[in-house]
Structures are given as C-alpha cells and as structure tokens.
CSV table of C-alpha atoms in Angstrom, one decimal:
chain,number,residue,atom,x,y,z
A,1,MET,CA,23.3,1.6,-7.4
A,2,ALA,CA,22.4,2.2,-3.8
A,3,ARG,CA,26.0,2.9,-2.9
A,4,GLN,CA,26.4,5.2,-5.7
A,5,VAL,CA,23.3,7.4,-4.9
A,6,ALA,CA,24.0,7.2,-1.1
A,7,ASP,CA,25.8,10.5,-1.0
A,8,THR,CA,23.8,12.4,-3.7
A,9,ASP,CA,21.2,13.6,-1.1
A,10,VAL,CA,18.4,13.4,-3.8
A,11,PRO,CA,15.1,11.4,-3.1
A,12,VAL,CA,15.1,7.8,-3.9
A,13,LEU,CA,12.0,5.7,-4.7
A,14,ILE,CA,12.4,2.0,-3.8
A,15,LEU,CA,10.0,-0.4,-5.5
A,16,GLY,CA,9.2,-4.1,-4.9
A,17,GLU,CA,6.8,-6.7,-3.8
A,18,SER,CA,6.0,-7.0,-0.3
A,19,GLY,CA,8.8,-8.7,1.8
A,20,VAL,CA,11.7,-8.1,-0.5
A,21,GLY,CA,13.6,-6.0,1.6
A,22,LYS,CA,12.8,-2.4,0.8
A,23,GLU,CA,13.3,-1.0,4.2
A,24,VAL,CA,16.6,-3.1,4.6
A,25,LEU,CA,17.9,-1.2,1.4
A,26,ALA,CA,16.6,2.2,2.8
A,27,SER,CA,18.7,1.6,6.0
A,28,PHE,CA,21.8,0.8,3.9
A,29,ILE,CA,21.4,4.0,1.8
A,30,HIS,CA,21.3,5.9,5.0
A,31,GLU,CA,24.4,4.1,6.6
A,32,GLN,CA,26.3,4.6,3.5
A,33,SER,CA,25.5,8.3,3.2
A,34,ASP,CA,27.2,11.5,4.7
A,35,ARG,CA,24.1,11.5,7.0
A,36,SER,CA,24.8,8.2,8.6
A,37,ASP,CA,25.6,10.0,12.0
A,38,GLY,CA,22.1,11.5,11.9
A,39,PRO,CA,18.8,9.8,12.7
A,40,PHE,CA,17.0,7.3,10.4
A,41,VAL,CA,13.2,7.7,11.0
A,42,LYS,CA,10.7,5.3,9.4
A,43,VAL,CA,7.0,5.9,8.9
A,44,ASN,CA,4.5,3.5,7.7
A,45,CYS,CA,2.0,5.6,5.8
A,46,ALA,CA,-0.5,2.8,5.6
A,47,ALA,CA,-0.6,2.0,9.4
A,48,LEU,CA,-2.3,5.1,10.6
A,49,PRO,CA,-5.5,6.9,9.7
A,50,ILE,CA,-5.1,10.1,7.5
A,51,ASP,CA,-5.6,12.7,10.6
A,52,LEU,CA,-3.2,10.8,12.7
A,53,LEU,CA,-0.5,10.5,10.0
A,54,GLU,CA,-0.7,14.2,9.3
A,55,SER,CA,0.2,15.1,13.0
A,56,GLU,CA,2.7,12.2,13.1
A,57,LEU,CA,4.7,13.4,10.0
A,58,PHE,CA,4.5,17.3,10.7
A,59,GLY,CA,3.6,17.4,14.6
A,60,TYR,CA,1.3,20.0,16.2
A,61,GLU,CA,1.3,22.9,18.5
A,62,ARG,CA,-0.6,23.1,21.8
A,63,GLY,CA,-4.2,24.1,21.2
A,64,ALA,CA,-4.2,22.9,17.4
A,65,PHE,CA,-7.1,20.6,18.4
A,66,THR,CA,-9.1,19.1,21.3
A,67,GLY,CA,-6.5,17.1,23.4
A,68,ALA,CA,-3.3,19.0,22.1
A,69,VAL,CA,-2.2,19.9,25.6
A,70,ARG,CA,1.5,20.3,24.6
A,71,ASP,CA,3.6,20.8,21.5
A,72,LYS,CA,4.5,17.7,19.7
A,73,THR,CA,7.6,17.2,17.1
A,74,GLY,CA,6.7,15.5,14.1
A,75,LYS,CA,8.7,12.8,12.3
A,76,PHE,CA,10.2,15.2,9.7
A,77,GLU,CA,11.6,17.4,12.5
A,78,GLN,CA,12.9,14.2,14.4
A,79,ALA,CA,14.8,13.3,11.1
A,80,ASP,CA,16.6,16.7,10.8
A,81,LYS,CA,20.1,16.4,9.4
A,82,GLY,CA,19.2,12.6,8.8
A,83,THR,CA,16.9,10.5,6.7
A,84,ILE,CA,13.3,9.7,6.8
A,85,LEU,CA,11.7,6.7,5.0
A,86,LEU,CA,8.0,7.0,3.9
A,87,ASP,CA,7.2,3.4,3.7
A,88,GLU,CA,3.8,2.4,1.7
A,89,ILE,CA,3.9,5.9,0.1
A,90,GLY,CA,1.3,4.7,-2.3
A,91,GLU,CA,-1.3,4.7,0.4
A,92,MET,CA,-0.9,8.4,1.3
A,93,SER,CA,-4.0,10.4,0.9
A,94,PRO,CA,-4.2,13.2,-1.8
A,95,HIS,CA,-4.2,15.9,0.8
A,96,LEU,CA,-0.9,14.7,2.5
A,97,GLN,CA,0.6,14.1,-0.9
A,98,ALA,CA,0.1,17.9,-1.6
A,99,LYS,CA,1.8,18.8,1.8
A,100,LEU,CA,4.7,16.3,1.0
A,101,LEU,CA,5.3,18.0,-2.4
A,102,HIS,CA,5.6,21.3,-0.4
A,103,VAL,CA,8.1,19.9,1.9
A,104,LEU,CA,10.2,18.5,-0.9
A,105,GLN,CA,10.2,21.8,-2.7
A,106,ASP,CA,10.7,24.2,0.1
A,107,SER,CA,12.6,22.0,2.8
A,108,GLU,CA,10.1,23.3,5.4
A,109,ILE,CA,7.1,22.0,7.2
A,110,ASN,CA,4.3,23.5,9.1
A,111,ARG,CA,2.9,22.1,12.3
A,112,LEU,CA,-0.7,21.6,12.9
A,113,GLY,CA,-1.8,24.9,14.5
A,114,GLY,CA,1.6,26.5,13.7
A,115,ARG,CA,2.0,30.1,12.6
A,116,ARG,CA,5.3,29.9,11.1
A,117,PRO,CA,7.0,27.3,8.9
A,118,ILE,CA,10.1,25.3,10.1
A,119,LYS,CA,13.2,24.7,8.1
A,120,ILE,CA,14.3,21.2,8.0
A,121,ASP,CA,17.4,19.4,6.4
A,122,VAL,CA,16.0,15.9,5.7
A,123,ARG,CA,16.8,13.3,3.0
A,124,VAL,CA,13.6,11.6,1.8
A,125,LEU,CA,13.4,8.0,0.8
A,126,ALA,CA,10.0,6.4,-0.2
A,127,ALA,CA,9.0,2.8,-0.7
A,128,THR,CA,6.0,1.2,-2.1
A,129,ASN,CA,4.8,-2.3,-3.4
A,130,LYS,CA,2.2,-0.5,-5.6
A,131,LYS,CA,2.8,0.4,-9.2
A,132,LEU,CA,2.9,4.0,-9.0
A,133,LYS,CA,2.8,4.7,-12.7
A,134,GLU,CA,-0.5,3.0,-12.8
A,135,ALA,CA,-1.7,4.9,-9.7
A,136,VAL,CA,-0.6,8.2,-11.4
A,137,ALA,CA,-2.5,7.1,-14.5
A,138,LYS,CA,-5.6,6.4,-12.6
A,139,GLY,CA,-5.5,9.7,-10.7
A,140,GLU,CA,-4.6,8.0,-7.4
A,141,PHE,CA,-1.3,9.6,-7.0
A,142,ARG,CA,-0.1,13.1,-7.9
A,143,ASN,CA,2.0,13.2,-11.0
A,144,ASP,CA,4.1,16.1,-9.8
A,145,LEU,CA,4.9,14.3,-6.4
A,146,TYR,CA,5.7,11.1,-8.5
A,147,PHE,CA,8.3,13.0,-10.4
A,148,ARG,CA,9.8,14.7,-7.3
A,149,LEU,CA,10.3,11.3,-5.6
A,150,ASN,CA,11.4,9.4,-8.7
A,151,VAL,CA,14.7,11.2,-9.1
A,152,ILE,CA,16.4,7.8,-8.4
A,153,CYS,CA,14.2,4.7,-8.7
A,154,LEU,CA,15.6,1.2,-7.4
A,155,GLU,CA,13.5,-1.7,-7.9
A,156,ILE,CA,14.2,-4.8,-5.8
A,157,PRO,CA,13.3,-8.0,-7.7
A,158,PRO,CA,11.2,-10.7,-6.0
A,159,LEU,CA,13.2,-13.5,-4.4
A,160,ARG,CA,12.0,-16.1,-7.0
A,161,ALA,CA,14.0,-14.1,-9.7
A,162,ARG,CA,17.2,-14.3,-7.6
A,163,LEU,CA,17.2,-17.9,-6.4
A,164,GLU,CA,21.1,-17.8,-6.1
A,165,ASP,CA,20.5,-15.6,-2.9
A,166,ILE,CA,18.6,-18.2,-1.0
A,167,PRO,CA,21.5,-20.2,0.3
A,168,ILE,CA,23.2,-17.0,1.6
A,169,LEU,CA,20.0,-15.6,3.2
A,170,CYS,CA,19.4,-19.1,4.7
A,171,THR,CA,22.8,-19.0,6.3
A,172,HIS,CA,22.3,-15.6,7.6
A,173,PHE,CA,18.9,-16.2,9.2
A,174,PHE,CA,20.2,-19.5,10.7
A,175,ASP,CA,23.1,-17.9,12.3
A,176,LYS,CA,21.0,-15.0,13.5
A,177,TYR,CA,18.2,-17.0,15.2
A,178,ARG,CA,19.7,-20.3,16.2
A,179,GLU,CA,21.1,-19.1,19.4
A,180,HIS,CA,18.3,-16.7,20.0
A,181,TYR,CA,15.9,-19.7,20.0
A,182,HIS,CA,18.3,-21.9,21.7
A,183,SER,CA,17.9,-24.4,18.9
A,184,SER,CA,19.4,-27.9,18.9
A,185,VAL,CA,19.5,-27.8,15.1
A,186,GLN,CA,23.2,-28.0,13.9
A,187,LYS,CA,22.5,-27.0,10.2
A,188,LEU,CA,19.8,-26.9,7.5
A,189,PRO,CA,19.4,-30.3,5.8
A,190,LYS,CA,20.5,-30.4,2.1
A,191,GLU,CA,17.1,-31.5,1.1
A,192,LEU,CA,15.5,-28.7,2.7
A,193,LEU,CA,17.8,-26.1,1.1
A,194,GLU,CA,17.1,-27.8,-2.2
A,195,ALA,CA,13.3,-27.4,-1.6
A,196,PHE,CA,14.0,-23.7,-0.8
A,197,VAL,CA,15.7,-23.1,-4.2
A,198,ARG,CA,12.7,-24.8,-6.0
A,199,TYR,CA,10.0,-22.9,-4.2
A,200,ASP,CA,8.7,-19.6,-5.7
A,201,TRP,CA,8.4,-17.5,-2.3
A,202,PRO,CA,5.3,-15.5,-2.7
A,203,GLY,CA,6.2,-13.8,0.5
A,204,ASN,CA,9.7,-13.2,-0.6
A,205,ILE,CA,12.5,-12.9,2.0
A,206,ARG,CA,10.2,-12.2,4.9
A,207,GLN,CA,8.6,-15.7,4.2
A,208,LEU,CA,11.9,-17.3,4.0
A,209,GLU,CA,13.1,-15.8,7.2
A,210,ASN,CA,9.9,-16.9,9.1
A,211,VAL,CA,10.1,-20.4,7.6
A,212,VAL,CA,13.8,-20.7,8.9
A,213,LYS,CA,12.6,-19.5,12.3
A,214,ARG,CA,9.9,-22.1,12.1
A,215,TYR,CA,12.5,-24.8,11.4
A,216,LEU,CA,14.7,-23.8,14.3
A,217,ILE,CA,11.7,-23.8,16.9
A,218,LEU,CA,10.0,-27.0,15.4
A,219,PRO,CA,12.5,-29.1,13.6
A,220,ASP,CA,10.2,-32.0,13.5
A,221,ALA,CA,7.5,-30.1,11.5
A,222,ASP,CA,7.0,-31.4,7.9
A,223,ILE,CA,8.1,-28.2,6.2
A,224,LEU,CA,8.8,-30.0,2.9
A,225,SER,CA,5.5,-31.2,2.6
A,226,GLU,CA,4.1,-27.6,3.5
A,227,LEU,CA,6.1,-26.3,0.7
A,228,ARG,CA,5.1,-28.9,-1.8
A,229,ASP,CA,1.4,-28.4,-1.0
A,230,SER,CA,1.6,-24.6,-1.2
A,231,SER,CA,3.2,-24.9,-4.7
A,232,LEU,CA,0.3,-26.8,-6.0
A,233,PRO,CA,-2.6,-25.1,-8.0
A,234,ASN,CA,-5.3,-24.0,-5.9
A,235,PRO,CA,-8.2,-26.6,-5.9
A,236,ALA,CA,-11.7,-25.7,-7.0
A,237,PRO,CA,-13.5,-24.4,-3.8
A,238,LEU,CA,-15.7,-27.1,-2.1
A,239,VAL,CA,-19.2,-26.3,-1.1
A,240,GLN,CA,-19.1,-25.9,2.5
A,241,PRO,CA,-22.2,-26.1,4.9
A,242,ALA,CA,-23.3,-22.7,6.2
A,243,VAL,CA,-21.1,-21.5,9.2
A,244,SER,CA,-21.3,-18.4,11.3
A,245,LEU,CA,-18.4,-15.9,11.4
A,246,LYS,CA,-18.4,-16.4,15.3
A,247,GLU,CA,-17.5,-20.1,14.6
A,248,VAL,CA,-14.8,-19.3,12.1
A,249,GLY,CA,-13.3,-16.8,14.4
A,250,SER,CA,-13.4,-19.2,17.3
A,251,HIS,CA,-11.6,-21.8,15.3
A,252,ALA,CA,-9.0,-19.4,14.0
A,253,ALA,CA,-8.3,-18.2,17.5
A,254,GLU,CA,-7.9,-21.6,19.0
A,255,ALA,CA,-5.5,-22.9,16.2
A,256,ALA,CA,-3.3,-19.7,16.9
A,257,GLU,CA,-3.4,-20.3,20.5
A,258,LYS,CA,-2.4,-23.9,20.1
A,259,GLU,CA,0.6,-23.0,17.9
A,260,THR,CA,1.6,-20.3,20.2
A,261,VAL,CA,1.6,-22.9,23.4
A,262,LEU,CA,3.5,-25.4,21.1
A,263,LYS,CA,6.2,-22.8,20.4
A,264,MET,CA,6.6,-21.8,23.8
A,265,LEU,CA,6.8,-25.2,25.1
A,266,GLU,CA,9.5,-26.0,22.6
A,267,GLU,CA,11.3,-22.9,23.7
A,268,THR,CA,11.4,-24.0,27.4
A,269,GLY,CA,12.1,-27.6,26.7
A,270,TRP,CA,8.6,-28.6,27.7
A,271,ASN,CA,9.0,-27.0,31.1
A,272,ARG,CA,5.2,-26.6,31.7
A,273,LYS,CA,5.6,-24.3,34.7
A,274,GLU,CA,8.1,-22.0,32.9
A,275,GLY,CA,5.9,-22.1,29.7
A,276,ALA,CA,2.8,-21.0,31.8
A,277,ARG,CA,4.6,-18.3,33.4
A,278,ARG,CA,5.9,-16.8,29.9
A,279,LEU,CA,2.5,-17.3,28.6
A,280,HIS,CA,0.9,-15.5,31.6
A,281,ILE,CA,-1.5,-18.1,32.4
A,282,SER,CA,-1.9,-20.5,35.4
A,283,TYR,CA,-0.1,-23.9,35.4
A,284,LYS,CA,-3.4,-25.5,35.9
A,285,ALA,CA,-4.9,-23.6,32.8
A,286,LEU,CA,-2.1,-24.8,30.6
A,287,ARG,CA,-2.4,-28.5,31.8
A,288,ASN,CA,-6.2,-28.1,30.8
A,289,LYS,CA,-5.3,-26.9,27.4
A,290,LEU,CA,-2.9,-29.7,26.8
A,291,LYS,CA,-5.3,-32.3,27.9
A,292,LYS,CA,-8.2,-30.8,25.7
A,293,TRP,CA,-5.8,-30.8,22.7
A,294,GLN,CA,-4.5,-34.3,23.6
A,295,LEU,CA,-0.9,-32.9,23.2
A,296,VAL,CA,1.9,-35.1,24.9
A,297,ARG,CA,5.6,-35.1,24.8
A,298,GLN,CA,7.3,-38.2,23.6
A,299,LYS,CA,10.8,-39.2,22.7
A,300,PRO,CA,11.9,-40.9,19.5
A,301,VAL,CA,13.2,-44.5,20.1
A,302,GLY,CA,17.0,-44.5,20.5
A,303,ASP,CA,17.3,-40.9,21.0
A,304,GLU,CA,17.0,-39.5,24.4
A,305,SER,CA,18.1,-35.9,23.6
A,306,LYS,CA,15.4,-35.0,21.2
A,307,SER,CA,11.6,-34.7,21.6
A,308,PHE,CA,8.6,-34.0,19.6
A,309,VAL,CA,5.0,-33.3,20.0
A,310,ARG,CA,2.2,-35.7,19.0
A,311,THR,CA,-1.4,-34.9,18.8
A,312,ALA,CA,-3.5,-38.0,20.0
C-alpha cells in the first residue's frame, strides 16, 4: 500500500503502537515518491512545548518576540519540494491543529510576526500511536483536521501480530551492529531466536533492536531468563518500607552508571585506561568505581579468548 500511495502526493496517516516502525515507513514513502530528491523533514510534535513547536514548524521573523534577532525558517519551509513527517500528531495542541488545517487547505504558511503568507509545496505525512478516532470523539483532536490527514491510512500491526518478521529483523540488526560494536558473536543462537519468536514484544521492533544490541555487547548476559521473567504476570505489589525520592533517584542513577561502565569496558576489551578516556573520567575514578561495585574480569576455564564480568 505504501508503494501504491507514494506518488499520489496526498496526506498519509500512519498509525501503530510505539516502536513498530512508523518513521521507517514514512521514510520509505518519501523515498518511493517523486519527491525523493527533495528534503525529508521530521518533527516530533510531543518533544517541544507549544510555543516552541509553533516557531519550529512555521518559523518567525526578526522582532516577532523578545530574542528574535534574525529571521528563522520553519520546518515547513525547509521541507519545500519534499516531505514533512509530523510524528506524534496526536499530541499537537488545538491552536496548532487549526494552523495545520490552514496549511493543508491553502498550501501556505505564516511565520510568527510575518506580514504575508508564504507559499509552500510540501507533502504531509502524520504518525501517532494514539487512537485518533477516540480523540476526535472526546474533542481532543479536530474532526476536520482528522479527515484532512486521513486521506490514506496505513496501520502497522504490532510485532506480536507478525512473528514471521522476527528472524528477518534479527538478521538485519545482527549484521547492522555486529561490526559497529566489534562483537565476537558469530551468530544468534537457535534457542535465543526461538525465545524471540515466543515473546510478545511490548516495545515492538525498537525493543527487539535493543535486545539484539545488548546481546552483541554482553553475550554472557542471561537474556533468556530476562525474557521469561518479563513474560510472567506481574506479581502483587509488596509493601515496601517508606523510602525517599532522593534515595530512589540515587539507586537508579548508580544502576545506570554501572551498566554504562560495563558496556564501555566490554567495548574496549576491558582496557580500563581507554574506557576511562571514553567515559570522560580519570583512570583512578574508574578503578574506585570497579572496586566499590566489586567488578572483576575473569576468563572461563579452557577459553582464553572470551571474558565475562562477575560481581563479587
């Protein structure tokens, strides 16, 4: 369907859960279209506050507000003769929804502080993981804008609904990242691939990609157990003693720091000086952290070529 609609130049609404590949499909539509020689501009509508998103999309002219010392070209102008992807369109404010509707109707934008409209030639793609029909029914999304965007609707099914894609995706990610991470892994074990096919992947393709990366970096990590544990029903919450947010944040920060250090040491073959340099800390600081966490490098008996980390 994406190939069929690529050259039609009408808006396309791409739906699907987070991590299914909506941006990849949007990029594919652009590459297959007559606009492939033009720019492909992506905007995450959920990543910026309302006022910043408006100036990001439409630009502004000098003096439009305090700090506007020069003209700025917005994303729509940057995408002229090309394609713009409005990701997370469901998070756009009602005010910007009205301005976007005007752009789709008249093919022109108004910069903030501008005195005249600017004609543009842009193909609009929109993506969201929200159920826009429900948002329209609740009054959270403009009905007229929904129908303007929904000329063609492509809904990407979650990964759990297309398990036959998992081996293909695993091969792709393995080939893509093995050399990048200088991994010694020769191939993904059969039992791991079988576990991948049985798993329901709540984070979809993005989660699968990250798990493959993790295996290439830390092949001794027990990923099978992690997948089995995460597939179990959530147990009833235990009553925990009162703990401050400061303590929670401290523990979480240390856990993240520990994982980052481990990954870097694996990447550098446990060259601590090189690891410290890449982590932008002193060699002494790295040694102190390893001593505090009781992390040592050991070699499996009978195999001098591989190493693993043990926490004492």
